[in-house]
Amino acid sequence: MNDDEKNMRLALAEARRAYEEGEVPIGAVLIDEGGILVCGNHNRIEQLGDATAHAEILVLRDASKIFGRRLTNCTIYSTVEPCAMCAGAMVLSRVGRLVYGAVDSKFGAAESIFNVVDNPALNHQLKVTAGVLEFECRELMKKFFEKRRF
């Protein structure tokens, strides 16, 4: 198992926590340049009553308390392609790299609908690796939404 898969498994564990709490099962972790887990979180929108409480935003907030507002030497692992809000926050935080699992064909802002994270018009671009443990990430989302329909 490579480092990307190992770290995505940590994000998947966060996503499973979200699932168990009735939240959309998206998890994220932030790893520093030394490969150390800095922080992890999962969607908490319902729990906090906050539309901005996405896993990636919560992780960025936690990491900024440690590193300040520039996270250039950090990698965010997210189980699902980030939305425009999260992608924009990653750019503004100067995250060095994004690794995500499943594509989000409705809200994705790293390749699906928009390309915020690697847009040459912006003053910072992230390196992106997509599709890490894609099947597991996608299946958890699928299971969650199938359960909600019944």
GROMACS .gro file of N, CA, C and O in nm, residues 14-143:
model
  520
   14GLU      N    1  -1.280   0.881   0.855
   14GLU     CA    2  -1.357   1.001   0.889
   14GLU      C    3  -1.492   1.001   0.818
   14GLU      O    4  -1.595   1.036   0.876
   15ALA      N    5  -1.492   0.962   0.692
   15ALA     CA    6  -1.618   0.956   0.615
   15ALA      C    7  -1.715   0.857   0.678
   15ALA      O    8  -1.836   0.882   0.683
   16ARG      N    9  -1.665   0.747   0.727
   16ARG     CA   10  -1.752   0.648   0.794
   16ARG      C   11  -1.812   0.706   0.922
   16ARG      O   12  -1.926   0.677   0.956
   17ARG      N   13  -1.736   0.789   0.992
   17ARG     CA   14  -1.790   0.856   1.111
   17ARG      C   15  -1.906   0.947   1.070
   17ARG      O   16  -2.009   0.953   1.138
   18ALA      N   17  -1.889   1.019   0.960
   18ALA     CA   18  -1.997   1.105   0.910
   18ALA      C   19  -2.120   1.022   0.878
   18ALA      O   20  -2.232   1.057   0.915
   19TYR      N   21  -2.097   0.910   0.813
   19TYR     CA   22  -2.208   0.820   0.777
   19TYR      C   23  -2.284   0.777   0.901
   19TYR      O   24  -2.407   0.781   0.905
   20GLU      N   25  -2.211   0.735   1.003
   20GLU     CA   26  -2.273   0.690   1.128
   20GLU      C   27  -2.350   0.801   1.198
   20GLU      O   28  -2.446   0.775   1.270
   21GLU      N   29  -2.311   0.925   1.175
   21GLU     CA   30  -2.378   1.040   1.237
   21GLU      C   31  -2.490   1.096   1.150
   21GLU      O   32  -2.551   1.198   1.185
   22GLY      N   33  -2.516   1.033   1.035
   22GLY     CA   34  -2.621   1.080   0.947
   22GLY      C   35  -2.581   1.196   0.858
   22GLY      O   36  -2.666   1.260   0.796
   23GLU      N   37  -2.452   1.222   0.849
   23GLU     CA   38  -2.400   1.327   0.762
   23GLU      C   39  -2.359   1.267   0.628
   23GLU      O   40  -2.328   1.148   0.621
   24VAL      N   41  -2.357   1.349   0.524
   24VAL     CA   42  -2.305   1.302   0.396
   24VAL      C   43  -2.162   1.254   0.422
   24VAL      O   44  -2.080   1.328   0.477
   25PRO      N   45  -2.132   1.129   0.384
   25PRO     CA   46  -2.005   1.068   0.425
   25PRO      C   47  -1.883   1.113   0.345
   25PRO      O   48  -1.834   1.044   0.256
   26ILE      N   49  -1.837   1.230   0.380
   26ILE     CA   50  -1.713   1.282   0.322
   26ILE      C   51  -1.617   1.306   0.437
   26ILE      O   52  -1.653   1.366   0.538
   27GLY      N   53  -1.495   1.256   0.420
   27GLY     CA   54  -1.391   1.273   0.520
   27GLY      C   55  -1.269   1.335   0.457
   27GLY      O   56  -1.245   1.321   0.337
   28ALA      N   57  -1.191   1.404   0.539
   28ALA     CA   58  -1.068   1.466   0.492
   28ALA      C   59  -0.963   1.463   0.602
   28ALA      O   60  -0.997   1.470   0.721
   29VAL      N   61  -0.839   1.452   0.561
   29VAL     CA   62  -0.726   1.463   0.652
   29VAL      C   63  -0.621   1.551   0.588
   29VAL      O   64  -0.614   1.564   0.466
   30LEU      N   65  -0.539   1.611   0.672
   30LEU     CA   66  -0.428   1.692   0.624
   30LEU      C   67  -0.300   1.632   0.676
   30LEU      O   68  -0.287   1.604   0.796
   31ILE      N   69  -0.206   1.612   0.586
   31ILE     CA   70  -0.078   1.549   0.617
   31ILE      C   71   0.032   1.652   0.590
   31ILE      O   72   0.030   1.718   0.486
   32ASP      N   73   0.127   1.665   0.682
   32ASP     CA   74   0.236   1.761   0.658
   32ASP      C   75   0.343   1.699   0.570
   32ASP      O   76   0.335   1.581   0.533
   33GLU      N   77   0.444   1.778   0.535
   33GLU     CA   78   0.547   1.732   0.442
   33GLU      C   79   0.626   1.613   0.494
   33GLU      O   80   0.686   1.540   0.415
   34GLY      N   81   0.625   1.591   0.623
   34GLY     CA   82   0.695   1.476   0.679
   34GLY      C   83   0.610   1.350   0.683
   34GLY      O   84   0.652   1.247   0.733
   35GLY      N   85   0.488   1.360   0.631
   35GLY     CA   86   0.398   1.245   0.629
   35GLY      C   87   0.323   1.224   0.759
   35GLY      O   88   0.268   1.117   0.783
   36ILE      N   89   0.318   1.327   0.843
   36ILE     CA   90   0.251   1.317   0.973
   36ILE      C   91   0.109   1.368   0.962
   36ILE      O   92   0.084   1.477   0.908
   37LEU      N   93   0.015   1.291   1.015
   37LEU     CA   94  -0.124   1.335   1.019
   37LEU      C   95  -0.135   1.455   1.111
   37LEU      O   96  -0.102   1.447   1.229
   38VAL      N   97  -0.181   1.566   1.057
   38VAL     CA   98  -0.196   1.688   1.136
   38VAL      C   99  -0.337   1.695   1.193
   38VAL      O  100  -0.356   1.723   1.310
   39CYS      N  101  -0.436   1.671   1.110
   39CYS     CA  102  -0.574   1.678   1.156
   39CYS      C  103  -0.664   1.605   1.057
   39CYS      O  104  -0.627   1.584   0.942
   40GLY      N  105  -0.780   1.568   1.105
   40GLY     CA  106  -0.879   1.503   1.020
   40GLY      C  107  -1.017   1.541   1.069
   40GLY      O  108  -1.036   1.576   1.185
   41ASN      N  109  -1.112   1.536   0.978
   41ASN     CA  110  -1.249   1.569   1.015
   41ASN      C  111  -1.342   1.513   0.909
   41ASN      O  112  -1.299   1.459   0.808
   42HIS      N  113  -1.470   1.528   0.933
   42HIS     CA  114  -1.571   1.480   0.839
   42HIS      C  115  -1.683   1.583   0.833
   42HIS      O  116  -1.688   1.675   0.915
   43ASN      N  117  -1.770   1.568   0.733
   43ASN     CA  118  -1.882   1.661   0.721
   43ASN      C  119  -1.958   1.667   0.852
   43ASN      O  120  -1.987   1.564   0.914
   44ARG      N  121  -1.990   1.788   0.895
   44ARG     CA  122  -2.065   1.808   1.019
   44ARG      C  123  -2.171   1.916   0.998
   44ARG      O  124  -2.205   1.990   1.089
   45ILE      N  125  -2.222   1.925   0.878
   45ILE     CA  126  -2.319   2.028   0.841
   45ILE      C  127  -2.444   2.021   0.926
   45ILE      O  128  -2.488   2.122   0.981
   46GLU      N  129  -2.503   1.904   0.938
   46GLU     CA  130  -2.626   1.887   1.016
   46GLU      C  131  -2.598   1.907   1.164
   46GLU      O  132  -2.672   1.975   1.234
   47GLN      N  133  -2.492   1.847   1.212
   47GLN     CA  134  -2.458   1.853   1.354
   47GLN      C  135  -2.434   1.996   1.400
   47GLN      O  136  -2.478   2.037   1.508
   48LEU      N  137  -2.364   2.076   1.319
   48LEU     CA  138  -2.331   2.212   1.357
   48LEU      C  139  -2.432   2.315   1.306
   48LEU      O  140  -2.424   2.432   1.343
   49GLY      N  141  -2.523   2.272   1.218
   49GLY     CA  142  -2.617   2.366   1.158
   49GLY      C  143  -2.546   2.472   1.077
   49GLY      O  144  -2.584   2.589   1.078
   50ASP      N  145  -2.443   2.431   1.005
   50ASP     CA  146  -2.355   2.523   0.934
   50ASP      C  147  -2.328   2.468   0.795
   50ASP      O  148  -2.262   2.366   0.780
   51ALA      N  149  -2.379   2.537   0.694
   51ALA     CA  150  -2.363   2.491   0.555
   51ALA      C  151  -2.216   2.487   0.512
   51ALA      O  152  -2.182   2.420   0.414
   52THR      N  153  -2.128   2.556   0.583
   52THR     CA  154  -1.987   2.556   0.546
   52THR      C  155  -1.906   2.450   0.621
   52THR      O  156  -1.785   2.442   0.604
   53ALA      N  157  -1.970   2.367   0.701
   53ALA     CA  158  -1.898   2.268   0.782
   53ALA      C  159  -1.866   2.142   0.701
   53ALA      O  160  -1.893   2.030   0.742
   54HIS      N  161  -1.805   2.163   0.586
   54HIS     CA  162  -1.757   2.052   0.503
   54HIS      C  163  -1.628   1.998   0.564
   54HIS      O  164  -1.553   2.072   0.630
   55ALA      N  165  -1.601   1.873   0.540
   55ALA     CA  166  -1.481   1.809   0.596
   55ALA      C  167  -1.354   1.888   0.564
   55ALA      O  168  -1.271   1.911   0.652
   56GLU      N  169  -1.341   1.931   0.439
   56GLU     CA  170  -1.219   2.001   0.397
   56GLU      C  171  -1.205   2.136   0.469
   56GLU      O  172  -1.096   2.174   0.510
   57ILE      N  173  -1.315   2.208   0.484
   57ILE     CA  174  -1.311   2.338   0.552
   57ILE      C  175  -1.272   2.320   0.698
   57ILE      O  176  -1.188   2.394   0.752
   58LEU      N  177  -1.330   2.220   0.763
   58LEU     CA  178  -1.297   2.194   0.904
   58LEU      C  179  -1.150   2.159   0.920
   58LEU      O  180  -1.085   2.202   1.016
   59VAL      N  181  -1.097   2.081   0.827
   59VAL     CA  182  -0.956   2.044   0.832
   59VAL      C  183  -0.868   2.167   0.811
   59VAL      O  184  -0.768   2.187   0.880
   60LEU      N  185  -0.905   2.252   0.715
   60LEU     CA  186  -0.827   2.374   0.691
   60LEU      C  187  -0.828   2.465   0.815
   60LEU      O  188  -0.726   2.524   0.850
   61ARG      N  189  -0.943   2.476   0.880
   61ARG     CA  190  -0.951   2.558   1.002
   61ARG      C  191  -0.859   2.503   1.110
   61ARG      O  192  -0.787   2.579   1.176
   62ASP      N  193  -0.861   2.371   1.129
   62ASP     CA  194  -0.776   2.309   1.231
   62ASP      C  195  -0.628   2.327   1.197
   62ASP      O  196  -0.547   2.359   1.284
   63ALA      N  197  -0.593   2.306   1.071
   63ALA     CA  198  -0.453   2.316   1.029
   63ALA      C  199  -0.401   2.459   1.041
   63ALA      O  200  -0.285   2.480   1.077
   64SER      N  201  -0.486   2.556   1.012
   64SER     CA  202  -0.441   2.695   1.020
   64SER      C  203  -0.410   2.737   1.163
   64SER      O  204  -0.327   2.825   1.186
   65LYS      N  205  -0.470   2.671   1.260
   65LYS     CA  206  -0.438   2.699   1.400
   65LYS      C  207  -0.296   2.653   1.433
   65LYS      O  208  -0.231   2.706   1.523
   66ILE      N  209  -0.249   2.555   1.358
   66ILE     CA  210  -0.115   2.499   1.381
   66ILE      C  211  -0.010   2.570   1.296
   66ILE      O  212   0.095   2.612   1.345
   67PHE      N  213  -0.039   2.586   1.165
   67PHE     CA  214   0.060   2.637   1.070
   67PHE      C  215   0.040   2.783   1.030
   67PHE      O  216   0.124   2.839   0.960
   68GLY      N  217  -0.073   2.841   1.065
   68GLY     CA  218  -0.104   2.973   1.012
   68GLY      C  219  -0.182   2.959   0.882
   68GLY      O  220  -0.232   2.851   0.849
   69ARG      N  221  -0.189   3.065   0.806
   69ARG     CA  222  -0.277   3.063   0.690
   69ARG      C  223  -0.216   3.003   0.564
   69ARG      O  224  -0.285   2.985   0.465
   70ARG      N  225  -0.088   2.971   0.565
   70ARG     CA  226  -0.025   2.912   0.446
   70ARG      C  227   0.011   2.766   0.473
   70ARG      O  228   0.091   2.736   0.560
   71LEU      N  229  -0.049   2.681   0.393
   71LEU     CA  230  -0.032   2.535   0.411
   71LEU      C  231   0.042   2.474   0.292
   71LEU      O  232   0.012   2.364   0.248
   72THR      N  233   0.139   2.546   0.241
   72THR     CA  234   0.211   2.508   0.119
   72THR      C  235   0.272   2.370   0.126
   72THR      O  236   0.276   2.298   0.027
   73ASN      N  237   0.320   2.329   0.241
   73ASN     CA  238   0.388   2.201   0.254
   73ASN      C  239   0.296   2.090   0.303
   73ASN      O  240   0.341   1.993   0.363
   74CYS      N  241   0.167   2.105   0.276
   74CYS     CA  242   0.069   2.008   0.324
   74CYS      C  243  -0.011   1.949   0.209
   74CYS      O  244  -0.026   2.011   0.103
   75THR      N  245  -0.063   1.830   0.233
   75THR     CA  246  -0.150   1.761   0.138
   75THR      C  247  -0.283   1.734   0.206
   75THR      O  248  -0.287   1.687   0.319
   76ILE      N  249  -0.391   1.766   0.135
   76ILE     CA  250  -0.526   1.732   0.183
   76ILE      C  251  -0.571   1.608   0.108
   76ILE      O  252  -0.561   1.601  -0.015
   77TYR      N  253  -0.622   1.511   0.183
   77TYR     CA  254  -0.684   1.392   0.128
   77TYR      C  255  -0.834   1.404   0.155
   77TYR      O  256  -0.875   1.421   0.270
   78SER      N  257  -0.913   1.398   0.050
   78SER     CA  258  -1.058   1.406   0.063
   78SER      C  259  -1.120   1.287  -0.010
   78SER      O  260  -1.077   1.253  -0.120
   79THR      N  261  -1.220   1.228   0.050
   79THR     CA  262  -1.280   1.110  -0.010
   79THR      C  263  -1.359   1.142  -0.137
   79THR      O  264  -1.381   1.055  -0.220
   80VAL      N  265  -1.400   1.268  -0.151
   80VAL     CA  266  -1.477   1.311  -0.268
   80VAL      C  267  -1.415   1.440  -0.322
   80VAL      O  268  -1.367   1.524  -0.246
   81GLU      N  269  -1.420   1.456  -0.452
   81GLU     CA  270  -1.372   1.578  -0.517
   81GLU      C  271  -1.434   1.701  -0.450
   81GLU      O  272  -1.554   1.708  -0.432
   82PRO      N  273  -1.353   1.796  -0.410
   82PRO     CA  274  -1.404   1.913  -0.338
   82PRO      C  275  -1.498   1.999  -0.421
   82PRO      O  276  -1.484   2.009  -0.544
   83CYS      N  277  -1.590   2.065  -0.352
   83CYS     CA  278  -1.680   2.161  -0.414
   83CYS      C  279  -1.605   2.293  -0.438
   83CYS      O  280  -1.490   2.308  -0.395
   84ALA      N  281  -1.671   2.389  -0.501
   84ALA     CA  282  -1.607   2.517  -0.530
   84ALA      C  283  -1.565   2.591  -0.403
   84ALA      O  284  -1.457   2.653  -0.399
   85MET      N  285  -1.646   2.585  -0.297
   85MET     CA  286  -1.611   2.651  -0.172
   85MET      C  287  -1.482   2.591  -0.114
   85MET      O  288  -1.389   2.664  -0.078
   86CYS      N  289  -1.477   2.461  -0.106
   86CYS     CA  290  -1.361   2.393  -0.047
   86CYS      C  291  -1.238   2.409  -0.135
   86CYS      O  292  -1.127   2.433  -0.085
   87ALA      N  293  -1.256   2.398  -0.266
   87ALA     CA  294  -1.144   2.415  -0.358
   87ALA      C  295  -1.088   2.556  -0.348
   87ALA      O  296  -0.966   2.576  -0.345
   88GLY      N  297  -1.177   2.655  -0.341
   88GLY     CA  298  -1.132   2.793  -0.327
   88GLY      C  299  -1.057   2.815  -0.196
   88GLY      O  300  -0.955   2.885  -0.193
   89ALA      N  301  -1.105   2.755  -0.089
   89ALA     CA  302  -1.038   2.767   0.040
   89ALA      C  303  -0.900   2.703   0.036
   89ALA      O  304  -0.805   2.754   0.096
   90MET      N  305  -0.886   2.594  -0.038
   90MET     CA  306  -0.755   2.529  -0.052
   90MET      C  307  -0.658   2.620  -0.126
   90MET      O  308  -0.541   2.630  -0.090
   91VAL      N  309  -0.707   2.684  -0.232
   91VAL     CA  310  -0.623   2.777  -0.307
   91VAL      C  311  -0.581   2.893  -0.216
   91VAL      O  312  -0.463   2.929  -0.210
   92LEU      N  313  -0.676   2.952  -0.145
   92LEU     CA  314  -0.645   3.066  -0.058
   92LEU      C  315  -0.552   3.027   0.057
   92LEU      O  316  -0.474   3.110   0.104
   93SER      N  317  -0.557   2.902   0.099
   93SER     CA  318  -0.470   2.852   0.207
   93SER      C  319  -0.334   2.807   0.153
   93SER      O  320  -0.248   2.767   0.230
   94ARG      N  321  -0.320   2.809   0.023
   94ARG     CA  322  -0.195   2.769  -0.044
   94ARG      C  323  -0.157   2.624  -0.016
   94ARG      O  324  -0.039   2.591  -0.002
   95VAL      N  325  -0.259   2.536  -0.008
   95VAL     CA  326  -0.232   2.394   0.010
   95VAL      C  327  -0.145   2.347  -0.107
   95VAL      O  328  -0.166   2.386  -0.222
   96GLY      N  329  -0.047   2.264  -0.076
   96GLY     CA  330   0.045   2.218  -0.180
   96GLY      C  331  -0.012   2.113  -0.272
   96GLY      O  332   0.015   2.113  -0.393
   97ARG      N  333  -0.094   2.023  -0.216
   97ARG     CA  334  -0.141   1.910  -0.296
   97ARG      C  335  -0.276   1.864  -0.247
   97ARG      O  336  -0.305   1.868  -0.128
   98LEU      N  337  -0.358   1.820  -0.342
   98LEU     CA  338  -0.489   1.762  -0.314
   98LEU      C  339  -0.491   1.621  -0.369
   98LEU      O  340  -0.453   1.598  -0.484
   99VAL      N  341  -0.537   1.527  -0.288
   99VAL     CA  342  -0.559   1.389  -0.331
   99VAL      C  343  -0.704   1.358  -0.298
   99VAL      O  344  -0.748   1.379  -0.184
  100TYR      N  345  -0.780   1.312  -0.397
  100TYR     CA  346  -0.918   1.276  -0.367
  100TYR      C  347  -0.955   1.143  -0.429
  100TYR      O  348  -0.888   1.094  -0.519
  101GLY      N  349  -1.065   1.087  -0.375
  101GLY     CA  350  -1.110   0.956  -0.419
  101GLY      C  351  -1.209   0.962  -0.532
  101GLY      O  352  -1.174   0.946  -0.648
  102ALA      N  353  -1.335   0.986  -0.500
  102ALA     CA  354  -1.444   0.982  -0.599
  102ALA      C  355  -1.468   1.117  -0.663
  102ALA      O  356  -1.463   1.221  -0.598
  103VAL      N  357  -1.496   1.114  -0.791
  103VAL     CA  358  -1.535   1.233  -0.866
  103VAL      C  359  -1.675   1.275  -0.822
  103VAL      O  360  -1.759   1.191  -0.791
  104ASP      N  361  -1.700   1.405  -0.818
  104ASP     CA  362  -1.833   1.458  -0.786
  104ASP      C  363  -1.887   1.529  -0.910
  104ASP      O  364  -1.852   1.643  -0.938
  105SER      N  365  -1.972   1.458  -0.984
  105SER     CA  366  -2.022   1.511  -1.111
  105SER      C  367  -2.125   1.622  -1.095
  105SER      O  368  -2.165   1.683  -1.194
  106LYS      N  369  -2.168   1.650  -0.973
  106LYS     CA  370  -2.266   1.756  -0.951
  106LYS      C  371  -2.205   1.884  -0.894
  106LYS      O  372  -2.253   1.993  -0.921
  107PHE      N  373  -2.101   1.870  -0.810
  107PHE     CA  374  -2.045   1.987  -0.743
  107PHE      C  375  -1.893   1.997  -0.755
  107PHE      O  376  -1.834   2.089  -0.700
  108GLY      N  377  -1.828   1.903  -0.821
  108GLY     CA  378  -1.682   1.896  -0.823
  108GLY      C  379  -1.615   2.019  -0.881
  108GLY      O  380  -1.656   2.071  -0.984
  109ALA      N  381  -1.510   2.064  -0.813
  109ALA     CA  382  -1.438   2.184  -0.857
  109ALA      C  383  -1.289   2.160  -0.872
  109ALA      O  384  -1.208   2.251  -0.859
  110ALA      N  385  -1.252   2.034  -0.899
  110ALA     CA  386  -1.112   2.003  -0.929
  110ALA      C  387  -1.098   1.949  -1.070
  110ALA      O  388  -0.990   1.948  -1.126
  111GLU      N  389  -1.211   1.903  -1.127
  111GLU     CA  390  -1.209   1.857  -1.265
  111GLU      C  391  -1.348   1.841  -1.325
  111GLU      O  392  -1.365   1.863  -1.444
  112SER      N  393  -1.447   1.807  -1.247
  112SER     CA  394  -1.577   1.770  -1.302
  112SER      C  395  -1.655   1.886  -1.363
  112SER      O  396  -1.693   1.881  -1.479
  113ILE      N  397  -1.681   1.988  -1.284
  113ILE     CA  398  -1.758   2.103  -1.332
  113ILE      C  399  -1.667   2.223  -1.349
  113ILE      O  400  -1.673   2.293  -1.450
  114PHE      N  401  -1.585   2.248  -1.249
  114PHE     CA  402  -1.490   2.358  -1.251
  114PHE      C  403  -1.351   2.303  -1.228
  114PHE      O  404  -1.336   2.192  -1.180
  115ASN      N  405  -1.252   2.384  -1.257
  115ASN     CA  406  -1.116   2.351  -1.217
  115ASN      C  407  -1.062   2.469  -1.138
  115ASN      O  408  -0.990   2.553  -1.191
  116VAL      N  409  -1.100   2.477  -1.014
  116VAL     CA  410  -1.056   2.586  -0.927
  116VAL      C  411  -0.914   2.561  -0.879
  116VAL      O  412  -0.832   2.654  -0.873
  117VAL      N  413  -0.880   2.439  -0.846
  117VAL     CA  414  -0.752   2.409  -0.780
  117VAL      C  415  -0.631   2.419  -0.871
  117VAL      O  416  -0.519   2.435  -0.823
  118ASP      N  417  -0.651   2.411  -1.000
  118ASP     CA  418  -0.538   2.418  -1.094
  118ASP      C  419  -0.564   2.524  -1.201
  118ASP      O  420  -0.517   2.511  -1.313
  119ASN      N  421  -0.638   2.626  -1.165
  119ASN     CA  422  -0.673   2.730  -1.261
  119ASN      C  423  -0.557   2.828  -1.277
  119ASN      O  424  -0.518   2.893  -1.180
  120PRO      N  425  -0.503   2.842  -1.397
  120PRO     CA  426  -0.388   2.930  -1.416
  120PRO      C  427  -0.419   3.079  -1.395
  120PRO      O  428  -0.328   3.160  -1.377
  121ALA      N  429  -0.547   3.115  -1.392
  121ALA     CA  430  -0.584   3.255  -1.367
  121ALA      C  431  -0.568   3.293  -1.220
  121ALA      O  432  -0.564   3.411  -1.187
  122LEU      N  433  -0.560   3.194  -1.133
  122LEU     CA  434  -0.546   3.220  -0.990
  122LEU      C  435  -0.398   3.226  -0.952
  122LEU      O  436  -0.312   3.175  -1.024
  123ASN      N  437  -0.369   3.286  -0.837
  123ASN     CA  438  -0.229   3.305  -0.798
  123ASN      C  439  -0.166   3.182  -0.732
  123ASN      O  440  -0.049   3.188  -0.695
  124HIS      N  441  -0.241   3.075  -0.716
  124HIS     CA  442  -0.185   2.952  -0.660
  124HIS      C  443  -0.257   2.833  -0.723
  124HIS      O  444  -0.377   2.837  -0.745
  125GLN      N  445  -0.182   2.731  -0.754
  125GLN     CA  446  -0.239   2.606  -0.806
  125GLN      C  447  -0.191   2.492  -0.719
  125GLN      O  448  -0.080   2.494  -0.668
  126LEU      N  449  -0.279   2.392  -0.705
  126LEU     CA  450  -0.244   2.272  -0.628
  126LEU      C  451  -0.207   2.161  -0.724
  126LEU      O  452  -0.265   2.149  -0.832
  127LYS      N  453  -0.116   2.076  -0.682
  127LYS     CA  454  -0.095   1.950  -0.753
  127LYS      C  455  -0.211   1.861  -0.715
  127LYS      O  456  -0.254   1.860  -0.600
  128VAL      N  457  -0.264   1.786  -0.811
  128VAL     CA  458  -0.383   1.705  -0.786
  128VAL      C  459  -0.358   1.561  -0.828
  128VAL      O  460  -0.305   1.534  -0.936
  129THR      N  461  -0.399   1.468  -0.741
  129THR     CA  462  -0.403   1.326  -0.773
  129THR      C  463  -0.545   1.279  -0.747
  129THR      O  464  -0.596   1.294  -0.636
  130ALA      N  465  -0.609   1.228  -0.850
  130ALA     CA  466  -0.750   1.187  -0.840
  130ALA      C  467  -0.762   1.034  -0.845
  130ALA      O  468  -0.675   0.965  -0.896
  131GLY      N  469  -0.872   0.984  -0.790
  131GLY     CA  470  -0.906   0.843  -0.804
  131GLY      C  471  -0.841   0.748  -0.706
  131GLY      O  472  -0.846   0.626  -0.726
  132VAL      N  473  -0.785   0.798  -0.597
  132VAL     CA  474  -0.723   0.710  -0.498
  132VAL      C  475  -0.833   0.645  -0.415
  132VAL      O  476  -0.916   0.712  -0.356
  133LEU      N  477  -0.836   0.513  -0.416
  133LEU     CA  478  -0.941   0.433  -0.351
  133LEU      C  479  -1.080   0.479  -0.395
  133LEU      O  480  -1.174   0.484  -0.317
  134GLU      N  481  -1.090   0.510  -0.522
  134GLU     CA  482  -1.213   0.564  -0.579
  134GLU      C  483  -1.334   0.474  -0.553
  134GLU      O  484  -1.441   0.523  -0.515
  135PHE      N  485  -1.319   0.346  -0.572
  135PHE     CA  486  -1.432   0.254  -0.555
  135PHE      C  487  -1.487   0.262  -0.413
  135PHE      O  488  -1.608   0.277  -0.393
  136GLU      N  489  -1.400   0.252  -0.312
  136GLU     CA  490  -1.445   0.256  -0.173
  136GLU      C  491  -1.513   0.388  -0.140
  136GLU      O  492  -1.616   0.392  -0.073
  137CYS      N  493  -1.455   0.497  -0.187
  137CYS     CA  494  -1.512   0.630  -0.161
  137CYS      C  495  -1.649   0.645  -0.226
  137CYS      O  496  -1.744   0.694  -0.164
  138ARG      N  497  -1.659   0.603  -0.351
  138ARG     CA  498  -1.786   0.612  -0.425
  138ARG      C  499  -1.893   0.523  -0.364
  138ARG      O  500  -2.009   0.562  -0.351
  139GLU      N  501  -1.855   0.402  -0.324
  139GLU     CA  502  -1.953   0.307  -0.268
  139GLU      C  503  -2.012   0.357  -0.136
  139GLU      O  504  -2.130   0.337  -0.110
  140LEU      N  505  -1.931   0.423  -0.054
  140LEU     CA  506  -1.982   0.477   0.072
  140LEU      C  507  -2.086   0.585   0.044
  140LEU      O  508  -2.192   0.589   0.107
  141MET      N  509  -2.059   0.671  -0.052
  141MET     CA  510  -2.156   0.776  -0.089
  141MET      C  511  -2.283   0.711  -0.146
  141MET      O  512  -2.395   0.750  -0.109
  142LYS      N  513  -2.265   0.614  -0.231
  142LYS     CA  514  -2.380   0.545  -0.293
  142LYS      C  515  -2.468   0.481  -0.185
  142LYS      O  516  -2.590   0.494  -0.186
  143LYS      N  517  -2.406   0.413  -0.091
  143LYS     CA  518  -2.478   0.347   0.018
  143LYS      C  519  -2.556   0.449   0.100
  143LYS      O  520  -2.673   0.426   0.136
   0.00000   0.00000   0.00000
